[in-house]
C-alpha atoms as one frame of an Amber mdcrd trajectory, in Angstrom:
protein
 -23.456 -57.132 -38.474 -26.530 -55.582 -36.923 -26.341 -53.446 -33.808 -26.707
 -55.407 -30.587 -25.422 -58.741 -31.864 -22.316 -59.501 -29.811 -21.531 -62.918
 -31.259 -19.285 -63.757 -34.152 -19.661 -66.013 -37.148 -17.326 -68.952 -37.572
 -17.885 -71.975 -39.791 -21.500 -70.989 -40.401 -22.426 -70.605 -36.740 -23.345
 -67.478 -34.790 -21.764 -67.614 -31.349 -23.749 -65.848 -28.638 -21.641 -64.118
 -25.983 -23.910 -65.240 -23.143 -26.563 -67.805 -22.358 -29.197 -65.079 -22.266
 -28.144 -63.766 -25.670 -28.290 -67.325 -27.034 -31.850 -67.757 -25.763 -32.951
 -64.361 -27.071 -31.648 -65.067 -30.568 -33.277 -68.517 -30.585 -36.572 -66.918
 -29.566 -36.292 -64.122 -32.157 -35.398 -66.577 -34.914 -38.397 -68.733 -33.967
 -40.830 -65.809 -33.869 -39.571 -64.081 -37.018 -38.836 -67.269 -38.992 -35.593
 -65.657 -40.121 -31.919 -66.340 -39.412 -30.003 -64.376 -36.797 -28.179 -61.192
 -37.824 -24.970 -62.990 -38.822 -26.883 -65.263 -41.195 -25.673 -68.534 -39.664
 -27.044 -70.999 -37.158 -27.215 -69.917 -33.549 -24.848 -71.612 -31.145 -23.898
 -70.709 -27.559 -20.375 -69.421 -27.026 -19.259 -72.576 -25.180 -16.862 -75.426
 -25.840 -18.462 -78.856 -25.926 -16.752 -82.075 -24.879 -14.345 -83.194 -27.568
 -13.873 -79.699 -28.991 -10.616 -77.791 -28.802 -10.494 -74.646 -26.689  -9.909
 -71.504 -28.787  -6.143 -70.933 -28.572  -6.294 -67.176 -27.940  -8.875 -67.532
 -25.174  -6.981 -70.431 -23.573  -3.672 -68.507 -23.604  -5.393 -65.486 -22.031
  -6.959 -67.681 -19.326  -3.593 -69.288 -18.514  -1.918 -65.911 -18.260  -4.693
 -64.569 -16.064  -4.417 -67.590 -13.747  -0.645 -67.156 -13.511  -0.945 -63.466
 -12.589  -4.117 -63.142 -10.517  -4.321 -62.502  -6.781  -7.728 -64.140  -6.381
  -9.531 -66.800  -8.389 -13.074 -68.069  -7.881 -13.881 -71.600  -9.029 -17.663
 -71.813  -9.026 -19.850 -74.868  -9.552 -17.407 -77.146 -11.333 -16.321 -80.705
 -10.711 -12.697 -79.638 -11.324 -12.041 -82.781 -13.362 -12.433 -81.527 -16.952
  -9.001 -80.727 -18.327  -7.374 -78.528 -19.348  -9.683 -75.978 -17.682  -9.373
 -77.729 -14.320  -5.705 -76.744 -14.176  -6.462 -72.997 -14.021  -7.263 -72.839
 -10.274  -4.233 -75.080  -9.548  -2.042 -72.729 -11.619  -3.353 -69.715  -9.719
  -2.744 -71.400  -6.349   0.829 -72.407  -7.316   1.499 -68.762  -8.215   0.314
 -67.475  -4.831  -3.311 -66.551  -5.574  -6.066 -67.172  -3.073  -8.434 -69.712
  -4.645 -12.037 -69.730  -3.494 -14.054 -72.781  -4.470 -17.864 -72.621  -4.312
 -19.369 -76.038  -4.873 -21.982 -78.272  -3.211 -19.620 -81.279  -3.200 -15.948
 -81.824  -2.464 -13.623 -81.837  -5.495  -9.969 -82.451  -6.249  -9.461 -78.695
  -5.866 -10.210 -78.856  -2.116  -6.534 -79.368  -1.226  -5.385 -76.313  -3.198
  -8.222 -73.907  -2.485  -7.696 -71.482   0.364 -11.456 -71.394   0.946 -13.952
 -74.170   0.218 -17.493 -72.841   0.481 -20.004 -75.692   0.363 -23.357 -74.964
  -1.175 -25.067 -73.738  -4.290 -23.571 -70.733  -6.018 -27.027 -69.149  -6.168
 -27.129 -69.184  -2.383 -23.513 -68.333  -1.553 -22.750 -65.596  -4.124 -25.540
 -63.190  -3.051 -24.331 -63.511   0.548 -20.779 -62.700  -0.503 -21.934 -59.708
  -2.538 -23.996 -58.387   0.355 -20.926 -58.558   2.582 -19.014 -56.262   0.234
């Protein structure tokens, strides 16, 4: 593996660890006409509809939701399961759940704070307040 490549290879795909990394590797592969450092196809590190969540990552997310004090749910419809249960799990275990979303969702009843608007507008304001 070359220095700087943070993804991993699985089933012939290179998984980028971020959207920016995914775009950079796509651009480099296009310019150089060569495969990415792992030798596979480039794919973002996301789970598409119909795919199974990686078990280790899902178990870690569930444990984090069960033990956190604060959970932010940002820009999601809160209807895609099983991920939609994470904020509910956190709330049931006493965490403060902050939802940032332009529209109401099913999470409204469980969230301690419902901040209406675009994440790109609300998050900078929250960060400035820190």
